[in-house]
Coordinates of C-alpha atoms in Angstrom, one line a residue:
M1 CA -127.8 273.2 98.5
G2 CA -126.6 275.8 101.0
T3 CA -123.4 276.4 99.0
K4 CA -125.3 277.0 95.8
R5 CA -127.4 279.6 97.5
I6 CA -124.3 281.3 98.9
L7 CA -122.7 281.4 95.5
K8 CA -125.9 282.7 93.9
D9 CA -126.1 285.6 96.4
L10 CA -122.3 286.3 96.0
L11 CA -122.7 286.7 92.2
K12 CA -125.8 288.8 92.6
W13 CA -123.9 291.2 95.0
Q14 CA -120.6 291.1 93.1
P15 CA -120.9 289.9 89.5
D16 CA -117.2 290.2 88.9
I17 CA -116.1 288.2 91.9
I18 CA -113.7 285.2 91.1
V19 CA -114.7 281.9 92.7
N20 CA -113.0 278.5 92.6
N21 CA -114.8 275.3 91.7
R22 CA -115.1 273.8 95.2
F23 CA -118.8 274.6 95.8
W24 CA -120.1 271.2 94.6
N25 CA -119.8 268.3 92.2
G26 CA -116.1 267.5 92.9
L27 CA -112.9 269.2 92.0
E28 CA -113.1 268.8 88.3
N29 CA -116.5 270.5 87.7
K30 CA -117.0 273.7 85.7
N31 CA -119.0 275.6 88.4
G32 CA -116.3 278.2 89.0
D33 CA -113.8 280.5 87.4
I34 CA -110.8 278.4 88.3
G35 CA -110.1 274.7 88.8
T36 CA -108.3 273.5 92.0
P37 CA -107.5 269.8 91.9
E38 CA -105.6 268.9 95.1
K39 CA -102.7 266.5 95.2
Y40 CA -103.4 265.0 91.8
I41 CA -103.3 266.0 88.1
P42 CA -106.4 265.6 85.9
P43 CA -105.7 263.2 83.1
T44 CA -106.3 265.7 80.3
G45 CA -106.0 268.9 82.4
L46 CA -109.1 271.1 82.7
P47 CA -109.6 272.5 79.2
G48 CA -111.6 275.7 78.9
M49 CA -110.8 277.1 82.4
D50 CA -107.8 278.3 84.3
W51 CA -106.6 275.7 86.9
E52 CA -104.0 275.0 89.5
V53 CA -102.8 271.9 91.1
S54 CA -101.8 272.2 94.8
H55 CA -99.3 269.5 95.9
T56 CA -97.2 268.7 98.9
M57 CA -93.5 267.9 99.3
N58 CA -94.2 265.0 101.6
E59 CA -97.7 263.7 102.5
S60 CA -98.8 266.7 104.7
Y61 CA -99.9 270.2 104.0
G62 CA -99.0 271.4 107.4
F63 CA -95.9 270.5 109.4
S64 CA -95.8 267.0 110.8
N65 CA -93.0 265.5 112.9
H66 CA -94.1 262.1 111.9
D67 CA -94.2 262.6 108.1
S68 CA -90.8 261.7 106.6
K69 CA -92.2 260.6 103.2
W70 CA -90.5 263.4 101.3
K71 CA -90.8 263.3 97.5
S72 CA -87.7 263.1 95.5
Y73 CA -86.5 265.9 93.2
D74 CA -87.4 263.7 90.2
Q75 CA -91.0 263.1 91.5
I76 CA -91.6 266.8 92.2
M77 CA -90.3 267.8 88.8
R78 CA -92.4 265.2 87.0
L79 CA -95.5 266.5 88.8
F80 CA -94.5 270.1 88.0
L81 CA -93.8 269.6 84.3
E82 CA -96.9 267.3 83.8
T83 CA -99.1 270.1 85.3
V84 CA -97.6 272.9 83.2
S85 CA -97.6 270.7 80.0
K86 CA -101.4 270.3 80.4
G87 CA -101.9 274.1 80.8
G88 CA -102.1 274.3 84.6
N89 CA -100.3 276.2 87.3
F90 CA -98.3 274.3 90.0
L91 CA -98.7 275.3 93.6
L92 CA -96.1 273.5 95.8
N93 CA -96.9 273.6 99.5
V94 CA -94.4 273.7 102.4
G95 CA -95.3 273.6 106.1
P96 CA -93.0 275.4 108.6
D97 CA -92.6 274.1 112.1
A98 CA -93.8 275.8 115.3
A99 CA -90.7 278.1 115.2
G100 CA -91.4 279.1 111.6
T101 CA -88.5 277.1 110.3
I102 CA -88.8 275.3 106.9
P103 CA -87.7 271.6 107.3
E104 CA -84.3 270.9 105.8
P105 CA -85.6 268.3 103.2
A106 CA -88.0 271.0 101.9
V107 CA -85.2 273.6 101.7
K108 CA -83.1 271.2 99.7
L109 CA -85.9 270.5 97.3
L110 CA -86.7 274.2 96.8
H111 CA -83.1 275.0 96.1
S112 CA -82.8 272.3 93.5
I113 CA -86.0 273.4 91.8
G114 CA -84.8 277.0 92.0
D115 CA -81.5 276.2 90.4
W116 CA -83.2 274.4 87.5
M117 CA -85.7 277.4 87.1
K118 CA -82.8 279.9 86.9
I119 CA -81.7 278.2 83.7
N120 CA -84.9 276.8 82.3
G121 CA -87.6 279.3 83.5
E122 CA -88.2 280.4 79.9
S123 CA -89.7 277.0 79.2
I124 CA -92.3 277.5 82.0
Y125 CA -93.3 281.2 82.4
G126 CA -95.8 282.5 79.8
T127 CA -96.1 279.1 78.0
T128 CA -99.2 277.2 77.0
A129 CA -100.1 273.5 77.1
S130 CA -98.4 270.9 75.0
P131 CA -100.0 270.3 71.5
F132 CA -99.2 266.6 71.8
Q133 CA -101.4 264.0 73.4
T134 CA -98.4 262.4 75.1
L135 CA -94.7 261.9 74.7
D136 CA -92.8 258.7 75.7
W137 CA -89.7 260.5 77.1
G138 CA -91.2 263.6 78.9
Y139 CA -93.3 266.7 78.4
C140 CA -93.7 269.8 76.2
T141 CA -94.7 273.4 76.6
Q142 CA -95.0 276.1 73.8
K143 CA -94.6 279.8 73.4
N144 CA -94.8 281.8 70.1
D145 CA -92.7 279.9 67.6
K146 CA -90.9 277.7 70.1
L147 CA -91.6 274.2 71.5
Y148 CA -89.9 273.3 74.8
F149 CA -89.2 269.6 75.2
H150 CA -88.5 268.5 78.8
V151 CA -86.6 265.2 78.6
F152 CA -86.8 262.9 81.6
D153 CA -86.3 259.5 80.1
R154 CA -83.5 259.9 77.5
P155 CA -83.8 257.1 74.9
K156 CA -80.9 254.7 74.8
D157 CA -79.8 255.9 71.3
G158 CA -80.0 259.6 72.4
Q159 CA -82.7 260.4 69.9
I160 CA -86.1 261.8 70.8
S161 CA -88.9 261.3 68.3
V162 CA -91.5 264.1 68.1
P163 CA -94.8 263.6 66.2
L164 CA -94.4 266.9 64.3
A165 CA -95.2 267.6 60.6
S166 CA -94.0 271.2 60.8
P167 CA -90.5 272.1 59.6
L168 CA -88.0 273.1 62.2
K169 CA -85.5 276.0 61.9
E170 CA -83.2 274.7 64.6
A171 CA -83.0 272.9 67.9
Y172 CA -80.7 273.5 70.9
L173 CA -80.3 272.9 74.6
L174 CA -81.9 275.8 76.5
Q175 CA -78.8 275.7 78.8
S176 CA -76.5 276.0 75.8
P177 CA -78.2 277.9 72.9
R178 CA -75.1 278.1 70.8
H179 CA -74.9 274.3 70.7
K180 CA -77.2 273.3 67.8
L181 CA -78.6 269.8 67.8
S182 CA -79.0 267.5 64.8
I183 CA -82.5 267.2 63.4
Q184 CA -83.5 264.3 61.2
E185 CA -86.7 263.8 59.2
G186 CA -88.6 260.6 60.2
Q187 CA -91.8 259.1 58.9
G188 CA -94.2 261.8 60.1
T189 CA -91.8 262.8 62.9
K190 CA -88.8 264.9 63.7
I191 CA -85.9 263.1 65.3
I192 CA -83.6 265.3 67.5
N193 CA -80.3 264.0 68.7
I194 CA -79.6 265.0 72.3
P195 CA -76.2 264.8 74.1
E196 CA -75.6 262.7 77.2
N197 CA -74.4 265.4 79.6
K198 CA -74.4 264.5 83.3
A199 CA -73.4 268.1 84.1
I200 CA -76.8 269.3 83.0
Q201 CA -79.4 269.3 85.8
W202 CA -82.3 267.0 84.9
P203 CA -84.6 267.2 83.1
Q204 CA -82.9 268.5 80.0
V205 CA -84.8 271.2 78.1
I206 CA -84.6 271.2 74.3
V207 CA -85.8 274.2 72.4
A208 CA -87.2 273.7 68.9
K209 CA -88.0 276.7 66.7
L210 CA -90.8 276.3 64.2
I211 CA -90.9 277.5 60.6
G212 CA -94.5 278.4 59.9
P213 CA -97.7 277.2 61.7
L214 CA -97.7 274.2 64.1
K215 CA -98.8 270.9 62.5
V216 CA -99.0 267.9 64.8
A217 CA -98.6 264.4 63.3
E218 CA -100.1 261.1 64.6
N219 CA -98.1 259.9 67.6
A220 CA -96.8 256.4 67.4
V221 CA -95.6 254.5 70.5
Q222 CA -91.9 253.5 70.3
T223 CA -90.1 250.6 71.7
S224 CA -88.6 251.2 75.2
A225 CA -84.9 250.7 75.9
D226 CA -85.7 247.3 77.5
G227 CA -87.4 246.1 74.3
R228 CA -91.0 246.4 75.6
I229 CA -93.8 248.3 73.8
V230 CA -95.8 250.0 76.6
L231 CA -99.3 251.1 75.5
T232 CA -100.7 253.2 78.3
A233 CA -104.1 254.8 78.7
N234 CA -102.4 258.2 78.3
N235 CA -101.3 257.5 74.7
A236 CA -104.5 255.6 73.7
K237 CA -106.9 257.0 71.1
L238 CA -110.4 256.7 72.4
Q239 CA -113.4 256.5 70.0
G240 CA -117.1 256.4 70.6
S241 CA -119.9 258.3 72.3
G242 CA -120.9 255.8 74.9
G243 CA -119.0 257.4 77.7
I244 CA -115.5 255.8 77.4
K245 CA -113.0 258.2 78.9
L246 CA -109.6 258.6 80.6
I247 CA -110.0 258.2 84.4
G248 CA -107.2 259.5 86.6
A249 CA -105.9 259.9 90.2
T250 CA -107.9 261.6 92.9
T251 CA -107.1 263.6 96.0
H252 CA -107.5 260.5 98.1
D253 CA -105.5 258.3 95.7
P254 CA -102.8 260.6 94.1
N255 CA -100.6 257.7 92.9
R256 CA -103.3 256.0 91.0
P257 CA -102.4 255.5 87.3
N258 CA -104.6 256.9 84.5
A259 CA -106.9 254.3 83.0
I260 CA -109.5 253.7 80.3
G261 CA -112.8 253.6 82.1
N262 CA -116.5 254.2 82.0
W263 CA -116.7 251.6 79.2
S264 CA -120.0 249.8 78.7
L265 CA -120.8 249.9 75.0
A266 CA -119.3 247.7 72.3
T267 CA -119.5 250.7 69.9
D268 CA -116.6 252.4 71.8
Q269 CA -113.0 251.3 71.3
A270 CA -109.4 252.2 72.0
Y271 CA -106.4 251.9 69.7
W272 CA -102.7 252.7 69.6
D273 CA -100.4 253.5 66.7
I274 CA -97.1 251.6 67.0
K275 CA -93.7 252.3 65.5
V276 CA -92.2 248.8 64.8
Q277 CA -88.6 248.8 65.8
R278 CA -88.2 245.2 66.9
P279 CA -90.1 242.4 65.1
G280 CA -90.6 239.1 66.9
S281 CA -92.8 237.3 69.5
Y282 CA -94.2 239.3 72.4
N283 CA -96.1 238.2 75.5
L284 CA -99.2 240.3 75.9
V285 CA -99.7 241.7 79.4
I286 CA -102.7 243.7 80.5
S287 CA -103.0 245.9 83.6
Y288 CA -106.5 246.4 85.0
L289 CA -108.3 247.3 88.2
P290 CA -110.5 244.5 89.6
N291 CA -114.0 245.5 90.8
K292 CA -116.8 243.5 92.3
K293 CA -119.4 245.1 90.0
M294 CA -117.3 245.1 86.8
A295 CA -116.3 242.3 84.4
G296 CA -116.3 241.7 80.7
T297 CA -114.6 240.2 77.6
I298 CA -112.1 242.2 75.6
E299 CA -110.6 241.6 72.2
I300 CA -107.1 242.7 71.1
A301 CA -106.3 242.8 67.4
L302 CA -103.1 243.4 65.6
G303 CA -103.5 242.9 61.9
D304 CA -105.1 239.5 61.4
Q305 CA -104.2 238.3 64.9
K306 CA -106.9 238.5 67.5
I307 CA -106.8 237.6 71.2
S308 CA -109.9 237.4 73.4
H309 CA -109.8 237.5 77.2
K310 CA -112.4 237.7 79.9
I311 CA -111.5 240.1 82.7
P312 CA -113.2 238.7 85.9
S313 CA -114.7 240.7 88.7
G314 CA -112.6 241.0 91.9
D315 CA -111.9 243.2 94.9
E316 CA -108.1 243.4 95.1
N317 CA -108.5 247.2 95.1
K318 CA -105.2 247.7 93.1
F319 CA -104.1 247.4 89.5
I320 CA -102.8 243.9 88.7
E321 CA -101.0 242.6 85.6
K322 CA -101.9 239.5 83.8
E323 CA -100.4 237.7 80.8
I324 CA -103.2 236.9 78.3
G325 CA -101.5 235.6 75.1
V326 CA -98.8 236.0 72.5
L327 CA -98.6 238.3 69.5
E328 CA -96.2 238.1 66.5
I329 CA -94.8 241.3 64.9
D330 CA -93.7 240.5 61.4
Q331 CA -90.2 241.4 60.1
R332 CA -91.9 243.1 57.1
L333 CA -93.4 245.7 59.5
L334 CA -90.0 247.0 60.6
G335 CA -90.0 250.8 60.5
E336 CA -93.7 251.1 60.0
T337 CA -95.4 253.9 62.0
N338 CA -99.0 253.2 61.4
V339 CA -99.4 249.7 62.8
K340 CA -102.5 249.7 64.9
L341 CA -103.3 247.6 68.0
K342 CA -107.0 247.8 68.6
L343 CA -108.8 247.1 71.9
S344 CA -112.5 246.3 71.6
L345 CA -115.2 245.4 74.0
A346 CA -117.0 242.1 73.2
E347 CA -119.2 241.7 76.2
V348 CA -120.0 243.4 79.5
N349 CA -120.8 241.4 82.7
G350 CA -121.9 243.8 85.3
D351 CA -122.0 247.6 85.3
Q352 CA -119.1 248.1 82.9
L353 CA -115.7 246.9 81.9
P354 CA -113.0 247.1 84.6
E355 CA -110.6 250.0 84.1
I356 CA -107.5 249.3 82.0
S357 CA -104.3 251.2 82.6
S358 CA -102.0 249.6 80.1
I359 CA -101.3 246.9 77.6
I360 CA -97.6 245.8 77.4
L361 CA -95.9 243.8 74.7
V362 CA -92.9 242.0 76.4
P363 CA -90.3 240.5 74.0
R364 CA -90.0 236.7 74.5
N365 CA -86.4 236.5 73.5

């Protein structure tokens, strides 16, 4: 209550003062001009307000002789690009030692990021959030008539699929604008062929120039290089008004995966569109977070096939994977992009259904 009174007086004395959202109700509330999540990225950003993630290079904000858990270049860049792709600013902390010296691992990381930014800064500065819900292979930013694709996980065939209905004028590597890339029309997608060039500092940035207004198509989950179909909470479509939502990491648990949570009504549901690239038999694996107060029965449907499974309560305090059945994907579905896998709630035992982070289809042969 004291902080509310202070804020009320501040706004009375200086109506134009800028305040952050740390006065009450957690780090994702709207009671401020700017959002300030710390050491984690909100699952869907903070739409409707300016926001900034503050993160660390190891585990500590200040200098610590005992903290040697330095993040890798890949980890930092993924945090950086995920934040920017959701419309946020990325504040990367570094703690100097007692003599004012920046630790060598931090210097190395900063130099690596700086080298990448010298070439690819155009894809960061002045851009806005990605128009796509999620992309299997990386992240996207946009500016004027350009989309910038940041490719971390290059598909085995060298082709990235973009759920885009708009026509494209051209595509090229930001590092090499004269090298135009091949663009193919897919079913509701654009397929861009990207070169395998180990001389390019990762992640690669592909620029795609639009013709006319941006039109996003439905995004279908593709088969991974290892043959699995990974349906994460991030690329799920959530429907209903009962409170179902995406729940993410927190300051105290920054490595926690995003999950479908707050699910207590059978009228809510989740589904995924799948692009069938490999017909056959798949083991169905679910990843969920056991909770002593949460349990329930789910139903997974793919066409005429239905699998029911009761998720028990528990107190493991970490996400666990469990194989719950077998699904068949018919040969006749090969190439289809609107095959839906639906996740429904049949029964709740306890406060609500345990949080679900992913459903994975693992090929059996």
